[in-house]
PDB file of C-alpha atoms and ligand atoms in Angstrom:
ATOM      1  CA  VAL F 280     -44.964  31.431 -13.974  1.00  0.00           C
ATOM      2  CA  PRO F 281     -42.713  33.555 -11.885  1.00  0.00           C
ATOM      3  CA  ARG F 282     -38.782  33.421 -13.223  1.00  0.00           C
ATOM      4  CA  TRP F 283     -37.523  32.403 -10.025  1.00  0.00           C
ATOM      5  CA  THR F 284     -39.661  29.113 -10.021  1.00  0.00           C
ATOM      6  CA  ARG F 285     -38.354  27.942 -13.002  1.00  0.00           C
ATOM      7  CA  ALA F 286     -34.855  28.367 -12.353  1.00  0.00           C
ATOM      8  CA  THR F 287     -35.964  26.270  -8.878  1.00  0.00           C
ATOM      9  CA  VAL F 288     -37.248  23.699 -11.187  1.00  0.00           C
ATOM     10  CA  ALA F 289     -34.305  23.594 -13.443  1.00  0.00           C
ATOM     11  CA  ILE F 290     -31.739  23.269 -10.185  1.00  0.00           C
ATOM     12  CA  LEU F 291     -34.090  20.525  -8.797  1.00  0.00           C
ATOM     13  CA  LEU F 292     -33.862  18.551 -12.112  1.00  0.00           C
ATOM     14  CA  LEU F 293     -30.227  18.900 -12.201  1.00  0.00           C
ATOM     15  CA  GLY F 294     -30.055  17.470  -8.549  1.00  0.00           C
ATOM     16  CA  ALA F 295     -32.015  14.862  -9.555  1.00  0.00           C
ATOM     17  CA  ALA F 296     -30.061  13.810 -12.557  1.00  0.00           C
ATOM     18  CA  CYS F 297     -26.811  13.854 -10.400  1.00  0.00           C
ATOM     19  CA  GLY F 298     -28.059  11.199  -7.773  1.00  0.00           C
ATOM     20  CA  SER F 299     -27.968  14.010  -5.046  1.00  0.00           C
ATOM     21  CA  SER F 300     -26.768  17.611  -4.104  1.00  0.00           C
ATOM     22  CA  ARG F 301     -23.628  16.118  -2.211  1.00  0.00           C
ATOM     23  CA  LYS F 302     -22.117  15.210  -5.478  1.00  0.00           C
ATOM     24  CA  GLU F 303     -21.484  19.019  -6.454  1.00  0.00           C
ATOM     25  CA  GLY F 304     -18.969  19.190  -3.489  1.00  0.00           C
ATOM     26  CA  ARG F 305     -15.697  17.597  -3.055  1.00  0.00           C
ATOM     27  CA  LEU F 306     -16.112  13.639  -3.582  1.00  0.00           C
ATOM     28  CA  THR F 307     -15.195  11.473  -0.791  1.00  0.00           C
ATOM     29  CA  VAL F 308     -12.714   8.873  -1.415  1.00  0.00           C
ATOM     30  CA  VAL F 309     -12.044   6.060   1.129  1.00  0.00           C
ATOM     31  CA  ALA F 310      -9.179   3.952   0.791  1.00  0.00           C
ATOM     32  CA  SER F 311      -8.179   0.772   2.924  1.00  0.00           C
ATOM     33  CA  PHE F 312      -4.667   1.153   3.576  1.00  0.00           C
ATOM     34  CA  TYR F 313      -1.605   3.672   3.371  1.00  0.00           C
ATOM     35  CA  PRO F 314      -0.029   2.870   0.093  1.00  0.00           C
ATOM     36  CA  LEU F 315      -3.597   3.497  -1.427  1.00  0.00           C
ATOM     37  CA  TYR F 316      -4.407   6.681   0.368  1.00  0.00           C
ATOM     38  CA  GLU F 317      -1.363   7.970  -0.413  1.00  0.00           C
ATOM     39  CA  ALA F 318      -1.812   7.093  -4.009  1.00  0.00           C
ATOM     40  CA  SER F 319      -5.708   8.433  -3.857  1.00  0.00           C
ATOM     41  CA  SER F 320      -4.658  11.741  -1.935  1.00  0.00           C
ATOM     42  CA  ARG F 321      -1.660  12.579  -4.258  1.00  0.00           C
ATOM     43  CA  ILE F 322      -3.957  12.070  -7.210  1.00  0.00           C
ATOM     44  CA  ALA F 323      -7.402  13.469  -5.859  1.00  0.00           C
ATOM     45  CA  GLY F 324      -5.632  17.035  -4.955  1.00  0.00           C
ATOM     46  CA  ARG F 325      -8.227  19.161  -3.547  1.00  0.00           C
ATOM     47  CA  ALA F 326     -10.947  17.776  -5.456  1.00  0.00           C
ATOM     48  CA  ALA F 327     -11.780  15.067  -3.036  1.00  0.00           C
ATOM     49  CA  THR F 328     -11.397  14.340   0.673  1.00  0.00           C
ATOM     50  CA  VAL F 329      -9.500  10.949   1.214  1.00  0.00           C
ATOM     51  CA  VAL F 330      -9.775   8.647   4.440  1.00  0.00           C
ATOM     52  CA  ASN F 331      -7.532   5.828   5.274  1.00  0.00           C
ATOM     53  CA  LEU F 332      -9.457   3.066   7.162  1.00  0.00           C
ATOM     54  CA  THR F 333      -6.352   1.554   8.755  1.00  0.00           C
ATOM     55  CA  PRO F 334      -5.288   3.891  11.650  1.00  0.00           C
ATOM     56  CA  ALA F 335      -1.805   4.990  11.649  1.00  0.00           C
ATOM     57  CA  GLY F 336       0.669   2.414  13.595  1.00  0.00           C
ATOM     58  CA  ALA F 337      -1.627  -0.266  12.811  1.00  0.00           C
ATOM     59  CA  GLU F 338      -1.295  -3.423  10.611  1.00  0.00           C
ATOM     60  CA  PRO F 339      -3.828  -3.751   7.562  1.00  0.00           C
ATOM     61  CA  HIS F 340      -4.288  -7.203   7.235  1.00  0.00           C
ATOM     62  CA  ASP F 341      -7.794  -8.366   8.254  1.00  0.00           C
ATOM     63  CA  LEU F 342      -8.791  -4.770   9.317  1.00  0.00           C
ATOM     64  CA  GLU F 343     -11.662  -4.890  11.304  1.00  0.00           C
ATOM     65  CA  LEU F 344     -14.119  -1.621  11.216  1.00  0.00           C
ATOM     66  CA  THR F 345     -15.892   0.541  13.604  1.00  0.00           C
ATOM     67  CA  SER F 346     -19.504   1.468  12.736  1.00  0.00           C
ATOM     68  CA  ALA F 347     -18.473   4.894  11.521  1.00  0.00           C
ATOM     69  CA  GLN F 348     -16.061   3.447   9.102  1.00  0.00           C
ATOM     70  CA  LEU F 349     -19.025   1.143   7.707  1.00  0.00           C
ATOM     71  CA  ASP F 350     -21.258   3.988   7.270  1.00  0.00           C
ATOM     72  CA  LEU F 351     -18.208   5.900   5.624  1.00  0.00           C
ATOM     73  CA  ILE F 352     -17.908   3.236   3.372  1.00  0.00           C
ATOM     74  CA  LEU F 353     -21.606   2.974   2.336  1.00  0.00           C
ATOM     75  CA  ASP F 354     -21.598   6.862   1.714  1.00  0.00           C
ATOM     76  CA  ALA F 355     -18.520   7.325   0.067  1.00  0.00           C
ATOM     77  CA  ASP F 356     -18.251   8.152  -3.866  1.00  0.00           C
ATOM     78  CA  VAL F 357     -15.311   5.970  -4.516  1.00  0.00           C
ATOM     79  CA  VAL F 358     -13.610   3.205  -2.441  1.00  0.00           C
ATOM     80  CA  VAL F 359     -10.291   2.222  -3.199  1.00  0.00           C
ATOM     81  CA  TYR F 360      -9.103  -1.382  -1.560  1.00  0.00           C
ATOM     82  CA  GLU F 361      -7.592  -4.802  -2.261  1.00  0.00           C
ATOM     83  CA  GLY F 362      -9.716  -7.679  -2.562  1.00  0.00           C
ATOM     84  CA  GLY F 363      -8.638 -11.385  -2.296  1.00  0.00           C
ATOM     85  CA  GLY F 364      -8.959 -12.048   1.376  1.00  0.00           C
ATOM     86  CA  PHE F 365      -6.494  -9.132   2.411  1.00  0.00           C
ATOM     87  CA  GLN F 366      -9.146  -7.277   4.484  1.00  0.00           C
ATOM     88  CA  PRO F 367     -12.182  -9.427   4.244  1.00  0.00           C
ATOM     89  CA  ALA F 368     -13.959  -6.698   6.570  1.00  0.00           C
ATOM     90  CA  VAL F 369     -13.573  -4.049   3.862  1.00  0.00           C
ATOM     91  CA  GLU F 370     -14.715  -6.267   0.706  1.00  0.00           C
ATOM     92  CA  ASP F 371     -18.131  -7.249   2.842  1.00  0.00           C
ATOM     93  CA  ALA F 372     -18.542  -3.522   3.493  1.00  0.00           C
ATOM     94  CA  VAL F 373     -17.884  -2.328  -0.128  1.00  0.00           C
ATOM     95  CA  ALA F 374     -20.382  -5.411  -1.653  1.00  0.00           C
ATOM     96  CA  LYS F 375     -22.988  -3.360   0.119  1.00  0.00           C
ATOM     97  CA  SER F 376     -21.970   0.073  -0.902  1.00  0.00           C
ATOM     98  CA  SER F 377     -23.347   2.140  -4.066  1.00  0.00           C
ATOM     99  CA  ALA F 378     -19.902   3.996  -4.108  1.00  0.00           C
ATOM    100  CA  ALA F 379     -17.783   3.356  -7.230  1.00  0.00           C
ATOM    101  CA  LYS F 380     -15.470   0.436  -6.281  1.00  0.00           C
ATOM    102  CA  LEU F 381     -11.899  -0.031  -7.491  1.00  0.00           C
ATOM    103  CA  ASP F 382     -10.264  -3.327  -6.316  1.00  0.00           C
ATOM    104  CA  VAL F 383      -6.256  -2.734  -7.368  1.00  0.00           C
ATOM    105  CA  LEU F 384      -5.225  -6.289  -6.678  1.00  0.00           C
ATOM    106  CA  PRO F 385      -4.951  -7.904 -10.318  1.00  0.00           C
ATOM    107  CA  ARG F 386      -7.262 -10.923 -10.981  1.00  0.00           C
ATOM    108  CA  ASP F 387      -4.342 -13.294 -10.765  1.00  0.00           C
ATOM    109  CA  ALA F 388      -2.227 -11.948  -7.933  1.00  0.00           C
ATOM    110  CA  LYS F 389      -2.143 -14.737  -5.132  1.00  0.00           C
ATOM    111  CA  ASP F 390       0.240 -12.162  -2.722  1.00  0.00           C
ATOM    112  CA  PRO F 391      -1.811  -8.884  -1.887  1.00  0.00           C
ATOM    113  CA  HIS F 392       1.815  -7.055  -1.396  1.00  0.00           C
ATOM    114  CA  ILE F 393       1.564  -5.540  -4.918  1.00  0.00           C
ATOM    115  CA  TRP F 394       2.769  -1.983  -3.520  1.00  0.00           C
ATOM    116  CA  LEU F 395       5.890  -2.972  -2.838  1.00  0.00           C
ATOM    117  CA  ASP F 396       6.802  -3.079  -6.250  1.00  0.00           C
ATOM    118  CA  PRO F 397       6.839   0.560  -7.502  1.00  0.00           C
ATOM    119  CA  MET F 398       5.911  -0.247 -11.062  1.00  0.00           C
ATOM    120  CA  ARG F 399       2.730  -2.180  -9.684  1.00  0.00           C
ATOM    121  CA  MET F 400       2.200   0.585  -7.600  1.00  0.00           C
ATOM    122  CA  SER F 401       2.039   2.735 -10.728  1.00  0.00           C
ATOM    123  CA  ALA F 402      -0.354   0.494 -12.174  1.00  0.00           C
ATOM    124  CA  ALA F 403      -2.529   1.144  -9.287  1.00  0.00           C
ATOM    125  CA  ALA F 404      -2.202   5.036  -9.437  1.00  0.00           C
ATOM    126  CA  GLY F 405      -3.572   4.823 -12.977  1.00  0.00           C
ATOM    127  CA  ALA F 406      -6.380   2.855 -11.778  1.00  0.00           C
ATOM    128  CA  VAL F 407      -7.420   5.358  -9.394  1.00  0.00           C
ATOM    129  CA  GLN F 408      -6.767   7.923 -11.947  1.00  0.00           C
ATOM    130  CA  ARG F 409      -9.487   6.636 -14.321  1.00  0.00           C
ATOM    131  CA  ALA F 410     -11.935   5.789 -11.062  1.00  0.00           C
ATOM    132  CA  LEU F 411     -11.787   9.144  -9.913  1.00  0.00           C
ATOM    133  CA  SER F 412     -11.913  10.539 -13.298  1.00  0.00           C
ATOM    134  CA  LEU F 413     -15.100   8.588 -14.044  1.00  0.00           C
ATOM    135  CA  ALA F 414     -16.793   9.823 -10.580  1.00  0.00           C
ATOM    136  CA  ARG F 415     -15.873  13.496 -11.436  1.00  0.00           C
ATOM    137  CA  PRO F 416     -15.251  13.907 -15.178  1.00  0.00           C
ATOM    138  CA  SER F 417     -14.995  17.787 -14.736  1.00  0.00           C
ATOM    139  CA  GLU F 418     -11.689  17.131 -12.614  1.00  0.00           C
ATOM    140  CA  ALA F 419     -10.231  14.519 -14.852  1.00  0.00           C
ATOM    141  CA  ALA F 420      -7.671  16.976 -16.411  1.00  0.00           C
ATOM    142  CA  GLY F 421      -6.144  17.629 -13.277  1.00  0.00           C
ATOM    143  CA  PHE F 422      -6.558  14.028 -11.946  1.00  0.00           C
ATOM    144  CA  ARG F 423      -4.442  12.909 -14.913  1.00  0.00           C
ATOM    145  CA  GLU F 424      -1.990  15.762 -14.488  1.00  0.00           C
ATOM    146  CA  ARG F 425      -1.194  14.675 -10.943  1.00  0.00           C
ATOM    147  CA  GLU F 426      -1.288  11.092 -11.542  1.00  0.00           C
ATOM    148  CA  ARG F 427       1.509  11.473 -14.112  1.00  0.00           C
ATOM    149  CA  ALA F 428       3.726  13.578 -11.322  1.00  0.00           C
ATOM    150  CA  TYR F 429       3.286  10.615  -9.068  1.00  0.00           C
ATOM    151  CA  SER F 430       3.860   7.942 -11.600  1.00  0.00           C
ATOM    152  CA  ALA F 431       7.059   9.753 -12.884  1.00  0.00           C
ATOM    153  CA  GLU F 432       8.489   9.345  -8.878  1.00  0.00           C
ATOM    154  CA  LEU F 433       7.526   5.872  -9.037  1.00  0.00           C
ATOM    155  CA  ALA F 434       9.560   5.360 -11.967  1.00  0.00           C
ATOM    156  CA  THR F 435      12.746   7.262 -10.261  1.00  0.00           C
ATOM    157  CA  LEU F 436      12.168   4.793  -7.568  1.00  0.00           C
ATOM    158  CA  ASP F 437      12.271   1.823  -9.821  1.00  0.00           C
ATOM    159  CA  ARG F 438      15.185   3.216 -11.310  1.00  0.00           C
ATOM    160  CA  GLN F 439      17.012   3.793  -8.083  1.00  0.00           C
ATOM    161  CA  LEU F 440      15.995   0.170  -6.956  1.00  0.00           C
ATOM    162  CA  ARG F 441      17.197  -1.381 -10.152  1.00  0.00           C
ATOM    163  CA  ASP F 442      20.756   0.571 -10.070  1.00  0.00           C
ATOM    164  CA  GLY F 443      21.218   0.129  -6.129  1.00  0.00           C
ATOM    165  CA  LEU F 444      20.519  -3.633  -6.010  1.00  0.00           C
ATOM    166  CA  ALA F 445      21.944  -4.417  -9.379  1.00  0.00           C
ATOM    167  CA  HIS F 446      25.716  -5.632  -8.159  1.00  0.00           C
ATOM    168  CA  CYS F 447      25.250  -7.364  -4.614  1.00  0.00           C
ATOM    169  CA  ALA F 448      27.381 -10.220  -2.948  1.00  0.00           C
ATOM    170  CA  ARG F 449      24.225 -11.881  -1.757  1.00  0.00           C
ATOM    171  CA  THR F 450      20.678 -12.214  -2.894  1.00  0.00           C
ATOM    172  CA  ASP F 451      18.896 -13.819  -0.098  1.00  0.00           C
ATOM    173  CA  VAL F 452      16.352 -11.798   1.977  1.00  0.00           C
ATOM    174  CA  VAL F 453      15.107 -12.884   5.235  1.00  0.00           C
ATOM    175  CA  THR F 454      11.866 -11.063   6.165  1.00  0.00           C
ATOM    176  CA  SER F 455       9.526 -11.175   8.992  1.00  0.00           C
ATOM    177  CA  HIS F 456       6.628 -12.063   7.065  1.00  0.00           C
ATOM    178  CA  ALA F 457       6.097 -12.761   3.253  1.00  0.00           C
ATOM    179  CA  ALA F 458       5.681  -9.117   2.278  1.00  0.00           C
ATOM    180  CA  PHE F 459       8.332  -8.737  -0.244  1.00  0.00           C
ATOM    181  CA  GLY F 460       7.563 -11.501  -3.085  1.00  0.00           C
ATOM    182  CA  HIS F 461       6.495  -8.862  -5.624  1.00  0.00           C
ATOM    183  CA  PHE F 462       9.876  -6.692  -4.791  1.00  0.00           C
ATOM    184  CA  ALA F 463      12.017  -9.637  -4.922  1.00  0.00           C
ATOM    185  CA  ALA F 464      10.761 -10.714  -8.050  1.00  0.00           C
ATOM    186  CA  ARG F 465      11.058  -7.559  -9.829  1.00  0.00           C
ATOM    187  CA  TYR F 466      14.944  -6.728  -8.475  1.00  0.00           C
ATOM    188  CA  GLY F 467      16.094 -10.366  -8.614  1.00  0.00           C
ATOM    189  CA  LEU F 468      16.345 -11.008  -5.101  1.00  0.00           C
ATOM    190  CA  GLU F 469      15.054 -14.229  -3.048  1.00  0.00           C
ATOM    191  CA  GLN F 470      12.701 -13.830  -0.298  1.00  0.00           C
ATOM    192  CA  HIS F 471      12.910 -16.019   3.073  1.00  0.00           C
ATOM    193  CA  PRO F 472       9.945 -14.962   5.145  1.00  0.00           C
ATOM    194  CA  ILE F 473       9.786 -16.070   8.699  1.00  0.00           C
ATOM    195  CA  SER F 474       6.190 -16.120   8.765  1.00  0.00           C
ATOM    196  CA  GLY F 475       3.543 -16.622   5.753  1.00  0.00           C
ATOM    197  CA  ILE F 476       1.660 -13.803   3.760  1.00  0.00           C
ATOM    198  CA  ALA F 477      -0.060 -12.602   6.887  1.00  0.00           C
ATOM    199  CA  PRO F 478       2.188 -11.320   9.721  1.00  0.00           C
ATOM    200  CA  ASP F 479       0.307 -12.874  12.726  1.00  0.00           C
ATOM    201  CA  VAL F 480       0.974 -16.506  12.121  1.00  0.00           C
ATOM    202  CA  GLU F 481       3.472 -17.658  14.149  1.00  0.00           C
ATOM    203  CA  PRO F 482       6.108 -19.936  12.692  1.00  0.00           C
ATOM    204  CA  ASP F 483       6.845 -23.584  14.231  1.00  0.00           C
ATOM    205  CA  PRO F 484      10.078 -24.397  15.538  1.00  0.00           C
ATOM    206  CA  ALA F 485      11.063 -26.488  13.020  1.00  0.00           C
ATOM    207  CA  LYS F 486      10.516 -23.969  10.232  1.00  0.00           C
ATOM    208  CA  LEU F 487      12.777 -21.617  12.444  1.00  0.00           C
ATOM    209  CA  ALA F 488      15.553 -24.118  12.881  1.00  0.00           C
ATOM    210  CA  GLU F 489      15.498 -24.428   9.101  1.00  0.00           C
ATOM    211  CA  LEU F 490      15.932 -20.723   8.479  1.00  0.00           C
ATOM    212  CA  ALA F 491      18.461 -20.782  10.985  1.00  0.00           C
ATOM    213  CA  ASP F 492      20.457 -23.578   9.177  1.00  0.00           C
ATOM    214  CA  PHE F 493      19.837 -21.635   5.852  1.00  0.00           C
ATOM    215  CA  VAL F 494      21.133 -18.091   7.355  1.00  0.00           C
ATOM    216  CA  ARG F 495      24.461 -19.864   8.375  1.00  0.00           C
ATOM    217  CA  SER F 496      25.106 -21.704   5.351  1.00  0.00           C
ATOM    218  CA  HIS F 497      24.129 -18.946   3.193  1.00  0.00           C
ATOM    219  CA  GLY F 498      26.161 -16.375   4.641  1.00  0.00           C
ATOM    220  CA  VAL F 499      23.280 -14.024   5.362  1.00  0.00           C
ATOM    221  CA  THR F 500      23.997 -11.144   7.480  1.00  0.00           C
ATOM    222  CA  THR F 501      20.779  -9.723   8.624  1.00  0.00           C
ATOM    223  CA  ILE F 502      17.322 -10.795   9.650  1.00  0.00           C
ATOM    224  CA  PHE F 503      14.743  -8.297   8.775  1.00  0.00           C
ATOM    225  CA  THR F 504      12.146  -6.981  11.203  1.00  0.00           C
ATOM    226  CA  GLU F 505       9.077  -4.855  10.314  1.00  0.00           C
ATOM    227  CA  THR F 506       7.912  -1.350  12.023  1.00  0.00           C
ATOM    228  CA  LEU F 507       4.315  -2.353  12.624  1.00  0.00           C
ATOM    229  CA  VAL F 508       4.732  -6.185  13.869  1.00  0.00           C
ATOM    230  CA  SER F 509       6.327  -7.657  16.948  1.00  0.00           C
ATOM    231  CA  PRO F 510      10.314  -8.118  16.350  1.00  0.00           C
ATOM    232  CA  LYS F 511      10.434 -10.808  18.865  1.00  0.00           C
ATOM    233  CA  VAL F 512      10.515 -14.072  16.573  1.00  0.00           C
ATOM    234  CA  ALA F 513      12.798 -12.361  14.092  1.00  0.00           C
ATOM    235  CA  GLN F 514      15.569 -11.388  17.021  1.00  0.00           C
ATOM    236  CA  THR F 515      15.225 -15.091  18.282  1.00  0.00           C
ATOM    237  CA  LEU F 516      16.256 -16.027  14.939  1.00  0.00           C
ATOM    238  CA  ALA F 517      19.104 -13.575  14.632  1.00  0.00           C
ATOM    239  CA  ARG F 518      20.423 -14.596  17.847  1.00  0.00           C
ATOM    240  CA  GLU F 519      20.267 -18.086  16.963  1.00  0.00           C
ATOM    241  CA  ALA F 520      22.087 -17.714  13.598  1.00  0.00           C
ATOM    242  CA  ARG F 521      24.701 -15.073  15.219  1.00  0.00           C
ATOM    243  CA  VAL F 522      23.595 -12.254  12.683  1.00  0.00           C
ATOM    244  CA  THR F 523      22.128  -9.079  13.132  1.00  0.00           C
ATOM    245  CA  THR F 524      18.824  -7.457  12.781  1.00  0.00           C
ATOM    246  CA  ALA F 525      17.548  -4.281  10.474  1.00  0.00           C
ATOM    247  CA  VAL F 526      14.312  -2.718   9.600  1.00  0.00           C
ATOM    248  CA  LEU F 527      12.826  -3.559   6.304  1.00  0.00           C
ATOM    249  CA  ASP F 528       9.420  -1.671   6.236  1.00  0.00           C
ATOM    250  CA  PRO F 529       6.885  -3.539   4.242  1.00  0.00           C
ATOM    251  CA  LEU F 530       4.970  -0.151   3.643  1.00  0.00           C
ATOM    252  CA  GLU F 531       1.731  -1.379   5.187  1.00  0.00           C
ATOM    253  CA  GLY F 532       1.063   1.853   7.095  1.00  0.00           C
ATOM    254  CA  LEU F 533       3.247   4.696   8.696  1.00  0.00           C
ATOM    255  CA  THR F 534       3.429   5.143  12.487  1.00  0.00           C
ATOM    256  CA  SER F 535       2.063   8.560  13.754  1.00  0.00           C
ATOM    257  CA  ASP F 536       6.056   9.649  14.328  1.00  0.00           C
ATOM    258  CA  GLU F 537       6.652   8.688  10.585  1.00  0.00           C
ATOM    259  CA  ILE F 538       3.552  10.803   9.842  1.00  0.00           C
ATOM    260  CA  LYS F 539       4.665  13.726  11.567  1.00  0.00           C
ATOM    261  CA  ALA F 540       8.355  13.604   9.995  1.00  0.00           C
ATOM    262  CA  GLY F 541       6.721  13.870   6.781  1.00  0.00           C
ATOM    263  CA  ALA F 542       7.492   9.940   5.854  1.00  0.00           C
ATOM    264  CA  SER F 543       6.046   8.751   2.389  1.00  0.00           C
ATOM    265  CA  TYR F 544       6.118   5.759   0.457  1.00  0.00           C
ATOM    266  CA  ALA F 545       9.127   7.128  -1.928  1.00  0.00           C
ATOM    267  CA  SER F 546      11.060   8.061   1.493  1.00  0.00           C
ATOM    268  CA  VAL F 547      10.311   4.643   3.201  1.00  0.00           C
ATOM    269  CA  THR F 548      11.516   2.972   0.056  1.00  0.00           C
ATOM    270  CA  ARG F 549      14.653   4.733  -0.018  1.00  0.00           C
ATOM    271  CA  GLU F 550      15.274   3.698   3.510  1.00  0.00           C
ATOM    272  CA  ASN F 551      14.527  -0.072   2.550  1.00  0.00           C
ATOM    273  CA  LEU F 552      16.956   0.241  -0.385  1.00  0.00           C
ATOM    274  CA  ALA F 553      19.789   1.536   1.938  1.00  0.00           C
ATOM    275  CA  GLU F 554      18.878  -1.049   4.446  1.00  0.00           C
ATOM    276  CA  LEU F 555      19.304  -3.717   1.557  1.00  0.00           C
ATOM    277  CA  ARG F 556      22.389  -2.354   0.150  1.00  0.00           C
ATOM    278  CA  LYS F 557      24.142  -2.902   3.569  1.00  0.00           C
ATOM    279  CA  ALA F 558      22.856  -6.222   4.048  1.00  0.00           C
ATOM    280  CA  LEU F 559      23.590  -7.670   0.677  1.00  0.00           C
ATOM    281  CA  ASP F 560      26.687  -6.188   0.468  1.00  0.00           C
ATOM    282  CA  CYS F 561      25.904  -4.271  -3.113  1.00  0.00           C
ATOM    283  CA  GLN F 562      28.684  -2.216  -5.177  1.00  0.00           C
TER     284      GLN F 562
HETATM  285 ZN1   ZN E 198       1.490  -8.032   4.718  1.00  0.00          ZN
END
């Protein structure tokens, strides 16, 4: 038997053992919306190509998938997403994919907005690191190192939020949709959302009148709007209650302009902190 034949057989066997030759190159990681995309990209480094399913400037709730995105999910090595009905189309596609699947929403969490709490975000980053390490054990040390650096940044943000929101004249935060539940619980605030867990559900007039009363009677100074959802209802409420509006970004995605300007989870969180400190009169 010529030597080259034996070598070819060995390579073929190796290829079969690894499932396919594609596995030898960069991993393909699909993340379903921005915070998971950022965590995956930071941890993957150059070992993976990471794709965000939610386009820039789009809002991720109930995301609809193109057929190209469906194929991407089916062919991916790892899919990072949130279950619990946050993006049902993604969950359906993930069920059909042979990729490694990471649902970062804890089993008992009813509210999907875990990423707004940096400590829960850090837990999700740890899960991403473990999923990538399982998919590509030879890169595990790099994944762990980058995850430690990313989680250290999140811990710094947590300290800044804790310090910045420790001594405030008020704790009531009126938000556009109910995105800040986990955040409010972490930092001792109370969230009063205009619409529910999903941003596209319009509140009824009775609910708005009730909120306007609350704003007036509790000395609330600011109604918070969002970057990716129309501010119309929030502006109406602010006019009725004679208070101002400001942006509190639920970090569900970045706009193209924000991406161009180099915005990140950390930079947007710091802007949110500054807006909250102003609105709540924090020392
Ligand atoms: Zn949301």
